[in-house]
PDB file of C-alpha atoms in Angstrom:
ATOM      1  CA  UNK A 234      -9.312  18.662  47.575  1.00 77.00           C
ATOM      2  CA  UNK A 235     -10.212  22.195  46.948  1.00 79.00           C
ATOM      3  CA  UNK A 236     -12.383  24.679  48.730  1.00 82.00           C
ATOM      4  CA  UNK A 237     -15.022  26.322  47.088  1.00 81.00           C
ATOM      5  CA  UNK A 238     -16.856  29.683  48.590  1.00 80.00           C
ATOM      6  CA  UNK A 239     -20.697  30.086  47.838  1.00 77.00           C
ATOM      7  CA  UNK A 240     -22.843  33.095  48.349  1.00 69.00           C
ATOM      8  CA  UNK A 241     -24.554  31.461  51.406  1.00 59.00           C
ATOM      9  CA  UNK A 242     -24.128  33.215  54.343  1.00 53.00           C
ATOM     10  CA  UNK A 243     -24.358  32.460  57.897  1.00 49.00           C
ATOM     11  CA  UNK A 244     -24.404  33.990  61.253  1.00 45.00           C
ATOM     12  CA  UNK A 245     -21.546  33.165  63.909  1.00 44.00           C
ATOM     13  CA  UNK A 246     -18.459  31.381  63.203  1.00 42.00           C
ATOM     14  CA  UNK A 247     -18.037  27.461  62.468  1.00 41.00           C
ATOM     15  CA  UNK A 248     -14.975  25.091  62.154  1.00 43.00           C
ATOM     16  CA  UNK A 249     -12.385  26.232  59.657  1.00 39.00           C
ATOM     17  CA  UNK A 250     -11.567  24.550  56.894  1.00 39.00           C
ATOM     18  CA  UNK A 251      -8.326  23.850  54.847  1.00 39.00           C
ATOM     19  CA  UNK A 252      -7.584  24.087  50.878  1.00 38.00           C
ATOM     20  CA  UNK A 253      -5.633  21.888  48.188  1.00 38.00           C
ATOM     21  CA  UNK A 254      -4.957  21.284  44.669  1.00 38.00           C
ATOM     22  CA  UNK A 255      -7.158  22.233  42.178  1.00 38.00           C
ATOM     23  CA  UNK A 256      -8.876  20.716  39.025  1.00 37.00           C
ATOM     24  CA  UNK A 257      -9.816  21.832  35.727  1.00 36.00           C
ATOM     25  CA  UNK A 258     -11.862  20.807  33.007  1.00 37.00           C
ATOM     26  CA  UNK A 259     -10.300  18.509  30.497  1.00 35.00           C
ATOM     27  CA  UNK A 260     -11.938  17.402  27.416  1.00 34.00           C
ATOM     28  CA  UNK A 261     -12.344  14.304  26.182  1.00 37.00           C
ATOM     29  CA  UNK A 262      -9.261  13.827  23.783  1.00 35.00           C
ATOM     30  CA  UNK A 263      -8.741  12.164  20.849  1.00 36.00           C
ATOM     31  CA  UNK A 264      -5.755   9.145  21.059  1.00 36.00           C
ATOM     32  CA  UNK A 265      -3.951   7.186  18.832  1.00 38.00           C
ATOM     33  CA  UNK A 266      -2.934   3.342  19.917  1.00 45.00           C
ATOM     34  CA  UNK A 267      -6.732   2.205  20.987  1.00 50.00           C
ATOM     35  CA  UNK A 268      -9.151  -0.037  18.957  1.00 50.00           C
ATOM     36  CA  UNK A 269     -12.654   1.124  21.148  1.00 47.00           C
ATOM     37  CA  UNK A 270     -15.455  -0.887  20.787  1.00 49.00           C
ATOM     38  CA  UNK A 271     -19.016  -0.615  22.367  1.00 47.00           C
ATOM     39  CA  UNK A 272     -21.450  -3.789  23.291  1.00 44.00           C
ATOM     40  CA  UNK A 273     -24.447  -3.132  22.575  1.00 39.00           C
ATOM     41  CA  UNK A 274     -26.777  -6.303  22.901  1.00 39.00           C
ATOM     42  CA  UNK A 275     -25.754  -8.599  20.625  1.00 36.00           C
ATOM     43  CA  UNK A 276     -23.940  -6.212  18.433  1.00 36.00           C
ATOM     44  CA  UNK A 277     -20.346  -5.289  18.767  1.00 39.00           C
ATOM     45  CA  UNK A 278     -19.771  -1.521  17.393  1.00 39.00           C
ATOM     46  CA  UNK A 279     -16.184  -0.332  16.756  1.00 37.00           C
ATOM     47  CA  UNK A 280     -15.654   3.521  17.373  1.00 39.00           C
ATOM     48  CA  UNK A 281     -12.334   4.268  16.079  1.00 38.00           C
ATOM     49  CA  UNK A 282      -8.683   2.308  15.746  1.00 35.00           C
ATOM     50  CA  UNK A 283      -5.806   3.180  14.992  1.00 37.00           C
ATOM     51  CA  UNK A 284      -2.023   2.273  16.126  1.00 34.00           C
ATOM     52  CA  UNK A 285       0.206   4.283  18.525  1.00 39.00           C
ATOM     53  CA  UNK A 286       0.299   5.552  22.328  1.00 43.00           C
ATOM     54  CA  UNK A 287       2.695   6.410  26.145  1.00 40.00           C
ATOM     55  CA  UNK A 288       1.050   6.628  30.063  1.00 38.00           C
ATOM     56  CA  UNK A 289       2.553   5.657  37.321  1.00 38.00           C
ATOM     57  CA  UNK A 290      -0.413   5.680  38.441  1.00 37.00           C
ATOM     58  CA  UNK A 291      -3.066   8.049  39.897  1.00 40.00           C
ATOM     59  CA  UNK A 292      -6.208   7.839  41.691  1.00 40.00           C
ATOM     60  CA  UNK A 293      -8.698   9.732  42.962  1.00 41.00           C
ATOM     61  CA  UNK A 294     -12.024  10.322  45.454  1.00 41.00           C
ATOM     62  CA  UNK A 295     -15.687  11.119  44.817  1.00 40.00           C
ATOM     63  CA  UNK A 296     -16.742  13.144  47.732  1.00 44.00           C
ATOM     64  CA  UNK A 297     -18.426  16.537  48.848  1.00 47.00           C
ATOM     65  CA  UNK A 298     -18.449  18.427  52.201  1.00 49.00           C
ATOM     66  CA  UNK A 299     -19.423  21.817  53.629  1.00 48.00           C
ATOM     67  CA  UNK A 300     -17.820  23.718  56.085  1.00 52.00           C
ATOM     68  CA  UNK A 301     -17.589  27.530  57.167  1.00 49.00           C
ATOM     69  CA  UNK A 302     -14.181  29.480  57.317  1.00 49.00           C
ATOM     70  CA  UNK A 303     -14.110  30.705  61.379  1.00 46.00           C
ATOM     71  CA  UNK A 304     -14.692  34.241  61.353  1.00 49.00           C
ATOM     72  CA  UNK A 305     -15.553  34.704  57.507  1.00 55.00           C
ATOM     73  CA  UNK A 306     -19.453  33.743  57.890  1.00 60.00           C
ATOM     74  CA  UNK A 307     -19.215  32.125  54.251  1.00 67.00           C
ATOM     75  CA  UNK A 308     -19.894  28.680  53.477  1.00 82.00           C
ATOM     76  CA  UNK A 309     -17.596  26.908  51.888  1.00 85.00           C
ATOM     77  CA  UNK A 310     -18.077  23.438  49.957  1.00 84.00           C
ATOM     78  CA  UNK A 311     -14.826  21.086  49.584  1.00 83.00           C
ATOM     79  CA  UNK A 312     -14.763  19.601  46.774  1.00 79.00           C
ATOM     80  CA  UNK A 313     -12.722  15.703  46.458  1.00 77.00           C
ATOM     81  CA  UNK A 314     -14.365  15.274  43.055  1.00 79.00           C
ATOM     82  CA  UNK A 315     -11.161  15.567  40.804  1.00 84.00           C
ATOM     83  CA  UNK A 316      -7.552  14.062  40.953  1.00 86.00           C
ATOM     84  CA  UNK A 317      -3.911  14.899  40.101  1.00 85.00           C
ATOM     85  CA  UNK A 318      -2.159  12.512  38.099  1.00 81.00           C
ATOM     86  CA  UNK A 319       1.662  12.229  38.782  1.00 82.00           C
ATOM     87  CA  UNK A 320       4.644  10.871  37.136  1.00 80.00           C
ATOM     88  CA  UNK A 321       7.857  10.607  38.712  1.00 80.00           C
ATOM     89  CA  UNK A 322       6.871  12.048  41.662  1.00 84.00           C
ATOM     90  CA  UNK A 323       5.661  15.173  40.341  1.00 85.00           C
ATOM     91  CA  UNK A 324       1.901  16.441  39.254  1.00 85.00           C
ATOM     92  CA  UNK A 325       1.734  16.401  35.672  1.00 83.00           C
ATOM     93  CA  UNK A 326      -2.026  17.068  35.027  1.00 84.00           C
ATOM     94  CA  UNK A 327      -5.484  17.246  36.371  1.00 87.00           C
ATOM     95  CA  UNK A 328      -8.654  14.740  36.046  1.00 88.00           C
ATOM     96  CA  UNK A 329     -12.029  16.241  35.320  1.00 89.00           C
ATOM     97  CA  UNK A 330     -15.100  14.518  37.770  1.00 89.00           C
ATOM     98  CA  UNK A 331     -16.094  12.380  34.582  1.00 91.00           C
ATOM     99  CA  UNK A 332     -12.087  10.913  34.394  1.00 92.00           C
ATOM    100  CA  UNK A 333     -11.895  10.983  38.046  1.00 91.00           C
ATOM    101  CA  UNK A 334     -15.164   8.794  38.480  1.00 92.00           C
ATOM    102  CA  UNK A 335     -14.303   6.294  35.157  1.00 94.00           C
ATOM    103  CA  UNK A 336     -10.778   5.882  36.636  1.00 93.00           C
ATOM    104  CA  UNK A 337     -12.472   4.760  40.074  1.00 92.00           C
ATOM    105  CA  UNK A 338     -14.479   2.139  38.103  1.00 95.00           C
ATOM    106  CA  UNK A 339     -11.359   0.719  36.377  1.00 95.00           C
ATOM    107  CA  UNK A 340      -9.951   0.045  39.830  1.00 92.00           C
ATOM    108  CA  UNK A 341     -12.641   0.158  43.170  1.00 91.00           C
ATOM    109  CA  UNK A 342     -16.286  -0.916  43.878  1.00 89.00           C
ATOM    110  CA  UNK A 343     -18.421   1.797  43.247  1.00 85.00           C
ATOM    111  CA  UNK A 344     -21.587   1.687  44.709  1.00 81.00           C
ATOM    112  CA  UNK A 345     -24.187   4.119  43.311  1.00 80.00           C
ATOM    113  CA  UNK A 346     -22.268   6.761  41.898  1.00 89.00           C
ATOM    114  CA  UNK A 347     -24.218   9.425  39.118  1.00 92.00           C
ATOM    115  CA  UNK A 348     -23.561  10.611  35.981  1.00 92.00           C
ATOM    116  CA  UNK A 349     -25.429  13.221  34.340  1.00 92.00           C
ATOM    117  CA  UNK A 350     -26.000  11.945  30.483  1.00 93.00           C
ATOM    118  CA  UNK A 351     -27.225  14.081  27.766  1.00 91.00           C
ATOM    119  CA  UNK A 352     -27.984  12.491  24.222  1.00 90.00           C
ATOM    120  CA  UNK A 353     -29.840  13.018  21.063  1.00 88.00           C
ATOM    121  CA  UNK A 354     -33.662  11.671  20.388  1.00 84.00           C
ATOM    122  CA  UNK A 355     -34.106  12.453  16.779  1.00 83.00           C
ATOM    123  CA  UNK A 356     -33.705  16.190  16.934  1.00 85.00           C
ATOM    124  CA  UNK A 357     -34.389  16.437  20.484  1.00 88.00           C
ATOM    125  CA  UNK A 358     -31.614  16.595  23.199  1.00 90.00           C
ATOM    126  CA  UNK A 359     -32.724  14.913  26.353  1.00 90.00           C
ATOM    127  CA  UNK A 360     -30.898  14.858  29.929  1.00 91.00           C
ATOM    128  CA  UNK A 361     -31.130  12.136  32.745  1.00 92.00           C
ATOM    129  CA  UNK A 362     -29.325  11.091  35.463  1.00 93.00           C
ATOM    130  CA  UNK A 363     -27.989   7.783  36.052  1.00 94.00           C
ATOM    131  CA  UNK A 364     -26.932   5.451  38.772  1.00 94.00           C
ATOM    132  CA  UNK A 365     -24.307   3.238  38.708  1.00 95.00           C
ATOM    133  CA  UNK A 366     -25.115   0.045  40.972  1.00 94.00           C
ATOM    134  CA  UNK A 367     -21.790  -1.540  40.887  1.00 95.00           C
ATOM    135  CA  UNK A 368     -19.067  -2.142  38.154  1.00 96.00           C
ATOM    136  CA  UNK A 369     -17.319  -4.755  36.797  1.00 96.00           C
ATOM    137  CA  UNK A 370     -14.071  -4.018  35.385  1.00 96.00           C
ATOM    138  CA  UNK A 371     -11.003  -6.337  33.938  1.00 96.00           C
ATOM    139  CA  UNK A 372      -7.764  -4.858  32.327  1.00 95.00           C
ATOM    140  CA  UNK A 373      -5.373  -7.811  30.473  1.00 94.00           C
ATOM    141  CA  UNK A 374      -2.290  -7.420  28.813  1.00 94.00           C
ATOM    142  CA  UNK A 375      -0.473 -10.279  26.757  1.00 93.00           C
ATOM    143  CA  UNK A 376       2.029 -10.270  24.256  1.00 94.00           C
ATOM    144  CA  UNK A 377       1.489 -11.565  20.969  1.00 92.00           C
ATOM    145  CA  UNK A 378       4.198 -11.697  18.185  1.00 90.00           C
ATOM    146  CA  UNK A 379       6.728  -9.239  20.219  1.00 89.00           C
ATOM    147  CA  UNK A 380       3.627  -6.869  20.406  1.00 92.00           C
ATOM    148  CA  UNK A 381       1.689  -5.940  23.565  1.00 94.00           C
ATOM    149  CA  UNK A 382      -2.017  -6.075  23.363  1.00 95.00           C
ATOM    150  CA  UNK A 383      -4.148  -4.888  26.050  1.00 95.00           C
ATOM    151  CA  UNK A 384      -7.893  -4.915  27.063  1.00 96.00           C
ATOM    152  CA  UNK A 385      -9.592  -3.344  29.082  1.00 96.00           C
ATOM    153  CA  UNK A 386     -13.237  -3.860  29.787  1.00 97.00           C
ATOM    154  CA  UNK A 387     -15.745  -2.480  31.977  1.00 97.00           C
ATOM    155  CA  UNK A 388     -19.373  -3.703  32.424  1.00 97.00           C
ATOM    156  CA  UNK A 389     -21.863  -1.074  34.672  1.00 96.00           C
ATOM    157  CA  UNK A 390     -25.211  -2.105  36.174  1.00 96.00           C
ATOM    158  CA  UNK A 391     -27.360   1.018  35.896  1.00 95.00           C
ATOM    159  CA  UNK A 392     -30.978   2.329  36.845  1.00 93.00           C
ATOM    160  CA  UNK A 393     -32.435   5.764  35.917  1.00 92.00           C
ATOM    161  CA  UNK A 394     -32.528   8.318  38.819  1.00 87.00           C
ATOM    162  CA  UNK A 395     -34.207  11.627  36.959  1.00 71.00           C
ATOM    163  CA  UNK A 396     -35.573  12.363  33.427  1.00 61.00           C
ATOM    164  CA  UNK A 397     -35.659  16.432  32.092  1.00 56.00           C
ATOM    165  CA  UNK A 398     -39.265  15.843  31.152  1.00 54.00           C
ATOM    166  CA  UNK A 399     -42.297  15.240  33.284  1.00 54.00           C
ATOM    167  CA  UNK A 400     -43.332  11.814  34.676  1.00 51.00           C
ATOM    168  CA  UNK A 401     -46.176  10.372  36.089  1.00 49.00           C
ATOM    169  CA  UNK A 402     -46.419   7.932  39.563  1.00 49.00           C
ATOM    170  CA  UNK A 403     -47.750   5.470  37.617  1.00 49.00           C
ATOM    171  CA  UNK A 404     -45.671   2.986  36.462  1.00 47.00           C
ATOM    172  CA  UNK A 405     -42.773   4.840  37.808  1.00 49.00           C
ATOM    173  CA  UNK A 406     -40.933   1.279  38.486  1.00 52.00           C
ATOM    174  CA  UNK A 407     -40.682   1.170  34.861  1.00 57.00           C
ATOM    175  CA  UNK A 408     -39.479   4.405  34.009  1.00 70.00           C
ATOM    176  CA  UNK A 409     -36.257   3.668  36.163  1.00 85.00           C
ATOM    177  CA  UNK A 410     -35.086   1.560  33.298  1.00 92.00           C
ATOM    178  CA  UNK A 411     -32.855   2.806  30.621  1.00 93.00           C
ATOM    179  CA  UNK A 412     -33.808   2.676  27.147  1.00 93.00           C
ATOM    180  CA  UNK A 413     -31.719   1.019  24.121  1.00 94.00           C
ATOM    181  CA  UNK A 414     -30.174   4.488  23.045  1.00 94.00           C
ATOM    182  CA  UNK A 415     -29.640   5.755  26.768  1.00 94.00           C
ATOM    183  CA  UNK A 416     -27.477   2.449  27.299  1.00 95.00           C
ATOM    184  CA  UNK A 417     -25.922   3.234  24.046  1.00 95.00           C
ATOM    185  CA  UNK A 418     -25.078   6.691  25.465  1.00 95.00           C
ATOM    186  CA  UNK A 419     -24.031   5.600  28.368  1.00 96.00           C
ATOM    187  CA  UNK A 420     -21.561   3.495  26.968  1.00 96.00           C
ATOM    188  CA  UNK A 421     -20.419   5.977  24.255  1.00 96.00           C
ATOM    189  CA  UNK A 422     -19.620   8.548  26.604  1.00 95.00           C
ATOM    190  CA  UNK A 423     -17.796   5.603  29.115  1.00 96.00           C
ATOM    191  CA  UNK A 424     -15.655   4.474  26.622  1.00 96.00           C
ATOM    192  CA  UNK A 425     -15.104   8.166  25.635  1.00 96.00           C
ATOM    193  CA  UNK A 426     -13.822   8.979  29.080  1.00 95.00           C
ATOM    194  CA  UNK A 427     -11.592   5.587  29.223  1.00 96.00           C
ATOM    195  CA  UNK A 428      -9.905   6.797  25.544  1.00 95.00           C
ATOM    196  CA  UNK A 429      -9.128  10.560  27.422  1.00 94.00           C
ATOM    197  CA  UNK A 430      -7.640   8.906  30.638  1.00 93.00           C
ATOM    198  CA  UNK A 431      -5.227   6.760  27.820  1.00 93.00           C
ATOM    199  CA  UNK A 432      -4.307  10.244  25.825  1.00 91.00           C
ATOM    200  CA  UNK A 433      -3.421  11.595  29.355  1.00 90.00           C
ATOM    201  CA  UNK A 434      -1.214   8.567  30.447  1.00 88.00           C
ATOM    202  CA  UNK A 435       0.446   8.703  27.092  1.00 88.00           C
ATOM    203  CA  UNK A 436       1.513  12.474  26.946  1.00 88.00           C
ATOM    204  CA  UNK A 437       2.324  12.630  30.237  1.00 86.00           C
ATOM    205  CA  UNK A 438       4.663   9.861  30.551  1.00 83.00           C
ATOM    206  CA  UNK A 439       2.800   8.020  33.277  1.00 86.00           C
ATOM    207  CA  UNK A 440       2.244   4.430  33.379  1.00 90.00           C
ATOM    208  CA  UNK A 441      -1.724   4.676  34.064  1.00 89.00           C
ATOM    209  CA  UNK A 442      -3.380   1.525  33.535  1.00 93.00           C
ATOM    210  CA  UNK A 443       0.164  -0.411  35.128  1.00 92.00           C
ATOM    211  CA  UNK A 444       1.042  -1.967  31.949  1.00 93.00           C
ATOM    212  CA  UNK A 445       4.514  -2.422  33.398  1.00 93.00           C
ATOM    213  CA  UNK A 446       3.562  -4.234  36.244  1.00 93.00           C
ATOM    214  CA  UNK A 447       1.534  -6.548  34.507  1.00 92.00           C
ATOM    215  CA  UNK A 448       4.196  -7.170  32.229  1.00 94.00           C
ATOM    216  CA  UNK A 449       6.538  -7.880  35.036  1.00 94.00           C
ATOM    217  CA  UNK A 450       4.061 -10.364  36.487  1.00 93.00           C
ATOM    218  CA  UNK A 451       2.307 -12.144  33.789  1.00 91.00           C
ATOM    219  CA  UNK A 452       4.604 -12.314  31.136  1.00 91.00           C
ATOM    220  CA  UNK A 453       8.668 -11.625  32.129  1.00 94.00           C
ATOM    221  CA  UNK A 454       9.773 -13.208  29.805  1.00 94.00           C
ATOM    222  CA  UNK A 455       8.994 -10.194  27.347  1.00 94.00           C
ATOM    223  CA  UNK A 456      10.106  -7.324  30.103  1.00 95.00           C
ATOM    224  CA  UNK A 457      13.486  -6.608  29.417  1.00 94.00           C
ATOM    225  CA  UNK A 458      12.361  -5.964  25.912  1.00 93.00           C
ATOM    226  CA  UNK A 459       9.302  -4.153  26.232  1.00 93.00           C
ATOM    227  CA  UNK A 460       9.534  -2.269  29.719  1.00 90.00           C
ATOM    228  CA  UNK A 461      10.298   0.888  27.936  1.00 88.00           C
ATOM    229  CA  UNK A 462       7.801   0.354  25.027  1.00 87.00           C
ATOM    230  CA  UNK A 463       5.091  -1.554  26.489  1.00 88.00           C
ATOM    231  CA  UNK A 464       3.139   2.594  27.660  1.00 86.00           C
ATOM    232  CA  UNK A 465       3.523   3.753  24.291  1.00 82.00           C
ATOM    233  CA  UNK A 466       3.613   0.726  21.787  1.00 82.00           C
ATOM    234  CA  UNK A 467       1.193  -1.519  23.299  1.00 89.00           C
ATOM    235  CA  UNK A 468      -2.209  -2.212  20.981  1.00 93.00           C
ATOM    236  CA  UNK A 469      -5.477  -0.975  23.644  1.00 95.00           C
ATOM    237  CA  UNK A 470      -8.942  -2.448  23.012  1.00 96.00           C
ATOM    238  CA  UNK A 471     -11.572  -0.815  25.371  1.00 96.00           C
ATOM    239  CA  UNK A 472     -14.828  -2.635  25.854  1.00 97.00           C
ATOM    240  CA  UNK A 473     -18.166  -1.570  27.687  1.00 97.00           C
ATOM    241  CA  UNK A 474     -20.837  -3.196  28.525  1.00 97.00           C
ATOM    242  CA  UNK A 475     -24.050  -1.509  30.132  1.00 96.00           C
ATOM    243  CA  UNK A 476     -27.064  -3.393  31.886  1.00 96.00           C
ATOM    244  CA  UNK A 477     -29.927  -2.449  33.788  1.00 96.00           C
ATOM    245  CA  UNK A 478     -30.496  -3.085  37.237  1.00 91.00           C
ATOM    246  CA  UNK A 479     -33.100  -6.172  37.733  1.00 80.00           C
TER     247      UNK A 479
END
């Protein structure tokens, strides 16, 4: 959690608020080890692939609150949007709000969060907001040939919130429906944020996605071998699958 200070002001004094970690912006990083693939109707779309990866576990909160520092007069906004990965017991990096929120899919119920998606029409860049009604998310691993292959998969029931354009009343029902390429989008940038959350497991050493402990359950036979390989060996296929909300 971390406090920020806006330029509001306000008379008196209120309750006083605390401060915490911080957050940063992280891009979305290129990895090695995934095979990414989008669904996309009935078509099946592979991003990228290639062959080689390493990632505890972390979590993290979507929330906002205001508050006013006693005695200061200044509004203050604390912020729960980002999260602090650790390994070992110690912080080893920061996840933006887009990481923070895709990691929170991957694991809880999350009922109408937003995300903000710009994409290209032709040579026009368009912005809307979306709402994600609830998510659907599975993460396997098996072991194939002395080789771990994992897959993780995430399916996101979505309606459209706002549009950067004008709209009319009528027919508004229908204009709450994403199109074919802001779906696509949508699932671009989702699988996008699920390869940067891998990169960040790998180079920090921190067992993410709990590949070990799903070795350990589901297949022991293979975990005295592959314990210490299974984070950074193991083959990662990410699928997404985006729907509207009927």
């Amino acid at each position: 959690i971390k406090k920020i200070e806006t330029d509001d002001k306000q008379k008196g004094s209120g309750d006083s608020g605390g401060n915490g970690g911080g957050g940063g912006d992280s891009s979305f990083a290129e990895n090695g080890g995934v095979i990414s693939a989008v669904n996309f109707g009935e078509n099946r779309q592979i991003i990228k692939e290639t062959n080689t990866g390493s990632g505890g576990s972390a979590g993290g909160g979507s929330a906002d609150g205001k508050n006013t520092e006693a005695g200061s007069g200044e509004k203050c906004v604390f912020d729960a949007g980002e999260s602090i990965l650790f390994s070992n017991g110690k912080p080893v990096c920061e996840f933006n709000r887009e990481q923070t929120l895709c990691y929170n899919m991957l694991y809880e119920q999350v009922h109408e969060s937003f995300v903000d998606l710009k994409y290209a029409d032709g040579e026009t860049e368009k912005e809307v907001l979306i709402a994600v009604l609830d998510n659907k998310p599975n993460i396997s691993l098996k072991v194939e040939k002395g080789v771990a292959k994992a897959k993780i998969f995430l399916e996101l029931t979505c309606r459209k919130e706002e549009l950067d354009e004008n709209q009319s009343i009528k027919g508004l029902e229908k204009q709450k429906i994403l199109t074919d390429k802001e779906l696509f989008a949508l699932q671009q940038k989702t699988v996008n944020a699920i390869n940067s959350l891998i990169s960040l497991s790998r180079e920090n050493d921190c067992d993410l996605f709990r590949f070990k402990e799903n070795l350990y359950r589901y297949n022991p036979q293979y975990f005295p071998a592959l314990k210490d390989l299974v984070v950074n060996s193991s083959q990662i296929e990410i699928e997404v699958k985006c729907v509207n909300y009927n």
